[in-house]
């Protein structure tokens, strides 16, 4: 009787309402494909920022950095912020247009259903060539369009990134030209002032 009483609480914790054991907490906490996708995107942004570090940016525009270090830092911060925001907006738009959230959820449901399935949905016929053909060809055809679309999206993303980098360089070039123009103007004014002073200092 004592042994039975000792097993009661442990059994109550491990069993569900119907008397069977529930799934393990580790399985319930597994991230879904939507979360994995977001994690991959965050990792990509982190690597992108690391690859385009401020030190590399300053080295690329060394002369301008020497003249205007604070402005160089400000431009870099704005560029990185706008780049991250642009990428995040593009990814959100892609997820919305491709209905990826629902697709990820559907894939998660399919995987969970497969785990609970007692019998496999597909059985080999005994002829390896036919089994391979029947299993692989539909899968490859199904994902062919997806891969092409993903490639097109990646190419478009790279194009926009290149345009953003080019726009940043053009802005830097314009600012360098403005600084040069101001420098020349200041030099001309200084020259005129010196000439004017010399005129008043001529011997009587």
XYZ file of N, CA and C in Angstrom:
612
model
N 0.829 -1.201 0.000
C 0.000 0.000 0.000
C 0.861 1.247 0.000
N 1.952 1.226 0.760
C 2.834 2.379 0.827
C 3.492 2.628 -0.492
N 3.876 1.526 -1.183
C 4.516 1.683 -2.488
C 3.558 2.267 -3.473
N 2.287 1.804 -3.416
C 1.297 2.334 -4.354
C 1.057 3.798 -4.103
N 1.014 4.201 -2.829
C 0.797 5.604 -2.512
C 1.949 6.465 -2.955
N 3.199 5.930 -2.948
C 4.366 6.693 -3.346
C 4.429 6.918 -4.837
N 3.841 5.980 -5.614
C 3.887 6.100 -7.076
C 2.799 7.009 -7.602
N 1.812 7.314 -6.792
C 0.668 8.088 -7.266
C 1.023 9.445 -7.803
N 1.714 10.316 -7.077
C 2.036 11.663 -7.559
C 2.886 11.637 -8.802
N 3.887 10.733 -8.856
C 4.755 10.674 -10.035
C 3.969 10.289 -11.254
N 3.033 9.330 -11.066
C 2.241 8.903 -12.205
C 1.299 10.004 -12.647
N 0.760 10.779 -11.709
C -0.160 11.861 -12.057
C 0.541 12.939 -12.844
N 1.801 13.192 -12.535
C 2.545 14.233 -13.259
C 2.878 13.783 -14.659
N 3.144 12.516 -14.877
C 3.580 12.035 -16.180
C 2.456 11.683 -17.110
N 1.188 11.555 -16.603
C 0.075 11.137 -17.426
C -0.823 12.315 -17.749
N -1.470 12.250 -18.896
C -2.443 13.260 -19.285
C -3.809 12.944 -18.734
N -4.824 13.646 -19.263
C -6.188 13.464 -18.781
C -6.714 12.091 -19.126
N -6.254 11.487 -20.208
C -6.758 10.186 -20.652
C -5.946 9.049 -20.075
N -4.932 9.343 -19.250
C -4.142 8.288 -18.649
C -2.861 8.003 -19.381
N -2.665 8.535 -20.624
C -1.443 8.311 -21.376
C -0.411 9.361 -21.045
N 0.821 9.078 -21.429
C 1.889 10.028 -21.158
C 1.880 11.141 -22.180
N 2.090 12.351 -21.720
C 2.147 13.507 -22.618
C 3.516 13.575 -23.276
N 3.635 14.439 -24.308
C 4.913 14.602 -24.992
C 5.909 15.278 -24.074
N 7.178 15.060 -24.349
C 8.233 15.617 -23.512
C 8.287 17.128 -23.644
N 8.626 17.857 -22.585
C 8.734 19.326 -22.664
C 9.728 19.769 -23.715
N 10.819 18.986 -23.896
C 11.832 19.379 -24.881
C 11.237 19.408 -26.278
N 10.317 18.483 -26.572
C 9.699 18.461 -27.893
C 8.729 19.628 -28.062
N 8.020 19.997 -26.988
C 7.079 21.101 -27.073
C 7.794 22.426 -27.277
N 9.030 22.524 -26.783
C 9.766 23.781 -26.855
C 10.594 23.914 -28.129
N 10.545 22.913 -29.003
C 11.304 23.015 -30.241
C 10.795 24.192 -31.071
N 11.692 25.039 -31.552
C 11.249 26.200 -32.343
C 10.645 25.771 -33.667
N 9.627 26.495 -34.084
C 9.024 26.210 -35.381
C 9.866 26.758 -36.511
N 9.456 26.443 -37.729
C 10.221 26.891 -38.891
C 10.160 28.397 -39.074
N 9.080 29.014 -38.648
C 9.006 30.469 -38.698
C 10.034 31.114 -37.792
N 10.191 30.551 -36.577
C 11.194 31.076 -35.652
C 12.600 30.831 -36.175
N 12.826 29.661 -36.772
C 14.142 29.367 -37.343
C 14.462 30.332 -38.478
N 13.461 30.644 -39.282
C 13.659 31.595 -40.378
C 14.057 32.962 -39.828
N 13.355 33.423 -38.797
C 13.695 34.716 -38.190
C 15.096 34.696 -37.589
N 15.466 33.558 -36.997
C 16.810 33.444 -36.418
C 17.876 33.536 -37.502
N 17.617 32.892 -38.648
C 18.574 32.941 -39.762
C 18.705 34.377 -40.279
N 17.577 35.075 -40.374
C 17.602 36.466 -40.845
C 18.406 37.343 -39.883
N 18.177 37.157 -38.575
C 18.926 37.943 -37.582
C 20.426 37.654 -37.674
N 20.770 36.376 -37.865
C 22.183 36.019 -37.986
C 22.788 36.637 -39.239
N 22.001 36.668 -40.319
C 22.483 37.282 -41.562
C 22.760 38.771 -41.364
N 21.847 39.462 -40.673
C 22.040 40.894 -40.427
C 23.265 41.146 -39.552
N 23.468 40.279 -38.553
C 24.636 40.445 -37.695
C 25.933 40.270 -38.492
N 25.956 39.256 -39.365
C 27.155 39.030 -40.172
C 27.349 40.159 -41.180
N 26.244 40.704 -41.685
C 26.342 41.809 -42.636
C 26.965 43.028 -41.981
N 26.504 43.339 -40.763
C 27.061 44.492 -40.049
C 28.524 44.249 -39.695
N 28.837 43.006 -39.304
C 30.226 42.686 -38.959
C 31.128 42.805 -40.181
N 30.617 42.380 -41.349
C 31.429 42.456 -42.567
C 31.659 43.908 -42.985
N 30.671 44.757 -42.754
C 30.818 46.172 -43.101
C 31.107 47.008 -41.865
N 32.128 46.661 -41.138
C 32.461 47.347 -39.885
C 32.852 48.799 -40.149
N 32.776 49.588 -39.085
C 33.131 51.000 -39.207
C 34.597 51.169 -39.576
N 35.445 50.280 -39.069
C 36.869 50.373 -39.384
C 37.098 50.215 -40.887
N 36.428 49.269 -41.487
C 36.562 49.092 -42.938
C 35.985 50.280 -43.693
N 34.870 50.779 -43.181
C 34.258 51.946 -43.820
C 35.208 53.133 -43.764
N 35.811 53.373 -42.593
C 36.735 54.492 -42.441
C 37.984 54.302 -43.308
N 38.459 53.074 -43.416
C 39.626 52.812 -44.259
C 39.303 53.048 -45.736
N 38.084 52.737 -46.115
C 37.677 52.929 -47.509
C 37.646 54.412 -47.864
N 37.228 55.234 -46.909
C 37.162 56.683 -47.128
C 38.136 57.369 -46.157
N 39.378 56.973 -46.249
C 40.376 57.408 -45.281
C 40.575 58.923 -45.295
N 40.638 59.495 -46.476
C 40.887 60.936 -46.575
C 39.739 61.732 -45.966
N 38.526 61.324 -46.286
C 37.372 62.017 -45.708
C 37.311 61.799 -44.196
N 37.673 60.595 -43.754
C 37.684 60.296 -42.315
C 38.670 61.200 -41.574
N 39.820 61.455 -42.194
C 40.802 62.323 -41.566
C 40.272 63.749 -41.424
N 39.500 64.193 -42.432
C 38.968 65.550 -42.397
C 37.761 65.675 -41.474
N 36.879 64.673 -41.538
C 35.628 64.750 -40.776
C 35.345 63.410 -40.101
N 36.043 63.058 -39.039
C 35.818 61.752 -38.399
C 34.421 61.620 -37.796
N 33.910 62.685 -37.178
C 32.592 62.601 -36.566
C 31.505 62.460 -37.625
N 31.635 63.200 -38.712
C 30.655 63.092 -39.789
C 30.724 61.720 -40.446
N 31.940 61.185 -40.576
C 32.094 59.842 -41.147
C 31.363 58.820 -40.296
N 31.492 58.929 -38.993
C 30.805 58.002 -38.084
C 29.295 58.146 -38.200
N 28.838 59.379 -38.298
C 27.397 59.627 -38.412
C 26.852 59.029 -39.707
N 27.574 59.223 -40.798
C 27.133 58.670 -42.082
C 27.101 57.153 -42.022
N 28.120 56.567 -41.408
C 28.175 55.097 -41.307
C 26.988 54.570 -40.488
N 26.707 55.199 -39.344
C 25.600 54.750 -38.491
C 24.272 54.855 -39.237
N 24.074 55.961 -39.950
C 22.832 56.121 -40.708
C 22.734 55.089 -41.828
N 23.850 54.845 -42.479
C 23.854 53.876 -43.578
C 23.519 52.468 -43.077
N 24.151 52.047 -41.984
C 23.898 50.712 -41.445
C 22.454 50.590 -40.970
N 21.952 51.638 -40.293
C 20.581 51.609 -39.797
C 19.584 51.509 -40.949
N 19.775 52.323 -41.977
C 18.874 52.281 -43.130
C 18.974 50.959 -43.868
N 20.189 50.411 -43.936
C 20.372 49.128 -44.622
C 19.643 48.013 -43.886
N 19.778 47.964 -42.564
C 19.095 46.941 -41.784
C 17.574 47.089 -41.888
N 17.107 48.333 -41.788
C 15.667 48.571 -41.889
C 15.138 48.152 -43.258
N 15.879 48.479 -44.303
C 15.460 48.128 -45.655
C 15.387 46.622 -45.832
N 16.391 45.910 -45.334
C 16.402 44.449 -45.468
C 15.248 43.836 -44.689
N 15.014 44.312 -43.468
C 13.923 43.782 -42.660
C 12.570 44.036 -43.320
N 12.389 45.217 -43.908
C 11.136 45.517 -44.592
C 10.962 44.624 -45.812
N 12.038 44.395 -46.549
C 11.953 43.529 -47.723
C 11.604 42.101 -47.326
N 12.198 41.613 -46.251
C 11.917 40.249 -45.799
C 10.478 40.133 -45.320
N 9.993 41.144 -44.590
C 8.589 41.120 -44.162
C 7.653 41.110 -45.368
N 8.004 41.874 -46.402
C 7.180 41.904 -47.606
C 7.209 40.554 -48.315
N 8.389 39.930 -48.361
C 8.507 38.609 -48.991
C 7.678 37.576 -48.232
N 7.755 37.628 -46.893
C 6.974 36.697 -46.083
C 5.475 36.904 -46.292
N 5.094 38.171 -46.445
C 3.669 38.468 -46.646
C 3.206 38.022 -48.022
N 3.975 38.355 -49.063
C 3.586 37.992 -50.426
C 3.619 36.480 -50.635
N 4.600 35.816 -50.056
C 4.707 34.365 -50.217
C 3.912 33.566 -49.208
N 3.215 34.262 -48.321
C 2.413 33.588 -47.291
C 3.272 32.598 -46.511
N 4.494 33.009 -46.185
C 5.444 32.089 -45.572
C 5.038 31.666 -44.168
N 4.399 32.561 -43.426
C 4.011 32.207 -42.064
C 3.071 31.011 -42.068
N 2.075 31.031 -42.963
C 1.145 29.902 -43.048
C 1.844 28.650 -43.557
N 2.776 28.840 -44.504
C 3.501 27.682 -45.031
C 4.373 27.044 -43.946
N 5.037 27.883 -43.155
C 5.857 27.357 -42.066
C 4.989 26.600 -41.058
N 3.853 27.188 -40.722
C 2.948 26.530 -39.771
C 2.439 25.209 -40.330
N 2.133 25.194 -41.629
C 1.665 23.964 -42.267
C 2.740 22.884 -42.240
N 3.981 23.284 -42.511
C 5.083 22.321 -42.467
C 5.271 21.774 -41.055
N 5.140 22.646 -40.055
C 5.258 22.180 -38.666
C 4.164 21.164 -38.344
N 2.954 21.425 -38.816
C 1.857 20.487 -38.553
C 2.110 19.147 -39.236
N 2.631 19.201 -40.472
C 2.911 17.960 -41.198
C 3.951 17.123 -40.457
N 4.989 17.795 -39.956
C 6.031 17.074 -39.222
C 5.468 16.452 -37.952
N 4.645 17.205 -37.221
C 4.063 16.678 -35.997
C 3.145 15.500 -36.289
N 2.366 15.599 -37.365
C 1.488 14.484 -37.732
C 2.293 13.252 -38.120
N 3.424 13.473 -38.793
C 4.264 12.342 -39.184
C 4.857 11.645 -37.957
N 5.160 12.420 -36.920
C 5.710 11.810 -35.709
C 4.699 10.888 -35.036
N 3.424 11.261 -35.100
C 2.379 10.483 -34.430
C 1.780 9.398 -35.311
N 2.227 9.304 -36.550
C 1.666 8.319 -37.476
C 2.244 6.942 -37.174
N 1.373 5.970 -37.010
C 1.811 4.617 -36.692
C 2.416 3.929 -37.910
N 1.823 4.154 -39.070
C 2.307 3.523 -40.297
C 2.858 4.591 -41.231
N 3.952 4.295 -41.928
C 4.469 5.278 -42.887
C 3.492 5.501 -44.030
N 3.453 6.735 -44.519
C 2.517 7.068 -45.599
C 2.932 6.432 -46.920
N 4.192 6.147 -47.057
C 4.685 5.563 -48.309
C 5.489 4.312 -48.003
N 5.289 3.276 -48.820
C 6.021 2.037 -48.639
C 6.744 1.682 -49.937
N 7.937 1.131 -49.826
C 8.663 0.762 -51.043
C 7.990 -0.384 -51.771
N 8.098 -0.332 -53.086
C 7.499 -1.385 -53.913
C 8.411 -2.587 -54.068
N 9.681 -2.398 -53.738
C 10.629 -3.485 -53.913
C 11.520 -3.289 -55.117
N 11.183 -2.317 -55.968
C 12.015 -1.993 -57.135
C 12.682 -0.653 -56.841
N 13.982 -0.648 -56.541
C 14.642 0.593 -56.117
C 14.496 1.734 -57.106
N 14.611 1.455 -58.422
C 14.530 2.526 -59.415
C 13.167 3.207 -59.376
N 12.110 2.425 -59.307
C 10.767 2.994 -59.275
C 10.507 3.720 -57.957
N 11.008 3.160 -56.874
C 10.818 3.805 -55.573
C 11.502 5.165 -55.540
N 12.741 5.200 -56.052
C 13.475 6.458 -56.072
C 12.785 7.485 -56.955
N 12.304 7.033 -58.104
C 11.632 7.947 -59.042
C 10.342 8.490 -58.436
N 9.542 7.616 -57.855
C 8.246 8.043 -57.314
C 8.405 8.938 -56.093
N 9.503 8.771 -55.365
C 9.699 9.566 -54.156
C 10.387 10.892 -54.429
N 11.374 10.883 -55.327
C 12.194 12.066 -55.532
C 11.638 13.037 -56.569
N 11.104 12.533 -57.654
C 10.661 13.413 -58.742
C 9.579 14.388 -58.278
N 8.518 13.950 -57.597
C 7.523 14.937 -57.140
C 8.126 15.972 -56.193
N 9.027 15.519 -55.352
C 9.669 16.451 -54.421
C 10.483 17.490 -55.171
N 11.267 17.041 -56.141
C 12.107 17.965 -56.900
C 11.264 18.937 -57.724
N 10.203 18.444 -58.333
C 9.332 19.315 -59.119
C 8.631 20.339 -58.228
N 8.272 19.902 -57.047
C 7.576 20.794 -56.121
C 8.474 21.938 -55.678
N 9.750 21.637 -55.489
C 10.676 22.647 -54.975
C 11.427 23.396 -56.069
N 11.235 23.003 -57.301
C 11.934 23.690 -58.383
C 11.486 25.151 -58.490
N 10.176 25.352 -58.472
C 9.657 26.714 -58.540
C 10.063 27.530 -57.317
N 10.043 26.872 -56.168
C 10.425 27.577 -54.938
C 11.879 28.025 -54.993
N 12.755 27.152 -55.462
C 14.175 27.493 -55.536
C 14.412 28.620 -56.533
N 13.705 28.578 -57.664
C 13.852 29.651 -58.644
C 13.389 30.984 -58.067
N 12.281 30.941 -57.346
C 11.781 32.173 -56.744
C 12.746 32.679 -55.674
N 13.292 31.748 -54.861
C 14.251 32.143 -53.834
C 15.498 32.756 -54.457
N 15.948 32.181 -55.588
C 17.113 32.720 -56.280
C 16.820 34.122 -56.808
N 15.635 34.300 -57.379
C 15.262 35.606 -57.901
C 15.186 36.636 -56.781
N 14.629 36.234 -55.633
C 14.538 37.143 -54.492
C 15.926 37.513 -53.972
N 16.828 36.515 -53.937
C 18.184 36.787 -53.473
C 18.910 37.725 -54.432
N 18.714 37.525 -55.737
C 19.338 38.417 -56.708
C 18.797 39.837 -56.569
N 17.493 39.956 -56.345
C 16.894 41.281 -56.157
C 17.412 41.926 -54.880
N 17.557 41.110 -53.843
C 18.085 41.629 -52.579
C 19.520 42.123 -52.756
N 20.331 41.346 -53.464
C 21.716 41.753 -53.708
C 21.775 43.034 -54.541
N 20.847 43.152 -55.506
C 20.823 44.353 -56.334
C 20.502 45.582 -55.487
N 19.553 45.450 -54.595
C 19.181 46.581 -53.751
C 20.304 46.929 -52.772
N 20.998 45.898 -52.283
C 22.129 46.160 -51.407
C 23.225 46.914 -52.156
N 23.463 46.492 -53.406
C 24.478 47.170 -54.206
C 24.075 48.619 -54.472
N 22.798 48.847 -54.726
C 22.328 50.215 -54.953
C 22.483 51.059 -53.688
N 22.218 50.442 -52.527
C 22.364 51.182 -51.274
C 23.824 51.563 -51.034
N 24.726 50.614 -51.313
C 26.151 50.906 -51.145
C 26.584 52.004 -52.111
N 26.115 51.912 -53.356
C 26.468 52.925 -54.356
C 25.941 54.295 -53.953
N 24.716 54.326 -53.429
C 24.146 55.606 -52.982
C 24.974 56.192 -51.840
N 25.437 55.323 -50.931
C 26.283 55.807 -49.845
C 27.593 56.380 -50.346
N 28.180 55.719 -51.332
C 29.437 56.218 -51.896
C 29.220 57.548 -52.621
N 28.110 57.652 -53.336
C 27.824 58.908 -54.031
C 27.635 60.047 -53.029
N 27.001 59.732 -51.911
C 26.799 60.760 -50.888
C 28.142 61.201 -50.303
N 29.007 60.232 -50.070
C 30.342 60.562 -49.567
C 31.079 61.437 -50.568
N 30.985 61.064 -51.853
C 31.674 61.828 -52.898
C 31.149 63.259 -52.966
N 29.830 63.416 -52.848
C 29.244 64.755 -52.862
C 29.732 65.583 -51.672
N 29.813 64.963 -50.530
C 30.269 65.692 -49.343
C 31.744 66.060 -49.467
N 32.523 65.157 -50.047
C 33.931 65.481 -50.273
C 34.062 66.668 -51.227
N 33.216 66.702 -52.258
C 33.252 67.813 -53.207
C 32.838 69.108 -52.534
N 31.838 69.044 -51.666
C 31.410 70.239 -50.940
C 32.531 70.766 -50.042
N 33.211 69.844 -49.380
C 34.329 70.257 -48.525
C 35.428 70.893 -49.350
N 35.716 70.307 -50.517
C 36.750 70.854 -51.393
C 36.365 72.247 -51.882
N 35.084 72.412 -52.249
C 34.618 73.722 -52.717
C 34.722 74.772 -51.614
N 34.346 74.378 -50.409
C 34.435 75.325 -49.287
C 35.895 75.674 -48.990
N 36.753 74.679 -49.129
C 38.173 74.929 -48.895
C 38.730 75.909 -49.919
N 38.354 75.716 -51.184
C 38.822 76.617 -52.231
C 38.277 78.023 -52.029
N 36.996 78.099 -51.616
C 36.402 79.407 -51.353
C 37.120 80.111 -50.210
N 37.412 79.376 -49.174
C 38.119 79.950 -48.022
C 39.521 80.405 -48.418
N 40.194 79.614 -49.246
C 41.526 79.992 -49.700
C 41.466 81.265 -50.548
N 40.445 81.382 -51.411
C 40.315 82.578 -52.239
C 40.050 83.811 -51.380
N 39.192 83.643 -50.353
C 38.901 84.772 -49.465
C 40.150 85.169 -48.690
N 40.904 84.191 -48.254
C 42.135 84.486 -47.507
C 43.137 85.220 -48.397
N 43.209 84.813 -49.670
C 44.128 85.461 -50.605
C 43.730 86.922 -50.828
N 42.422 87.153 -50.980
C 41.945 88.515 -51.178
C 42.226 89.374 -49.941
N 42.056 88.768 -48.765
C 42.312 89.520 -47.537
C 43.790 89.889 -47.428
N 44.674 88.960 -47.770
C 46.109 89.250 -47.710
C 46.482 90.349 -48.704
N 45.907 90.271 -49.921
C 46.194 91.297 -50.918
C 45.690 92.658 -50.465
N 44.524 92.669 -49.818
C 43.972 93.930 -49.336
C 44.847 94.505 -48.218
N 45.337 93.641 -47.340
C 46.213 94.113 -46.273
C 47.505 94.662 -46.831
N 48.052 93.994 -47.843
C 49.288 94.456 -48.487
C 49.072 95.815 -49.144
N 47.894 96.040 -49.696
C 47.600 97.333 -50.346
C 47.666 98.466 -49.319
N 47.115 98.218 -48.126
C 47.137 99.258 -47.106
C 48.521 99.417 -46.482
N 49.373 98.406 -46.653
C 50.711 98.469 -46.063
C 51.757 98.979 -47.044
N 51.389 99.466 -48.243
C 52.359 99.972 -49.217
C 53.063 101.220 -48.666
N 54.363 101.402 -48.967
C 55.118 102.581 -48.454
C 54.542 103.893 -48.964
N 54.629 104.889 -48.098
C 54.056 106.192 -48.483
C 54.984 106.900 -49.475
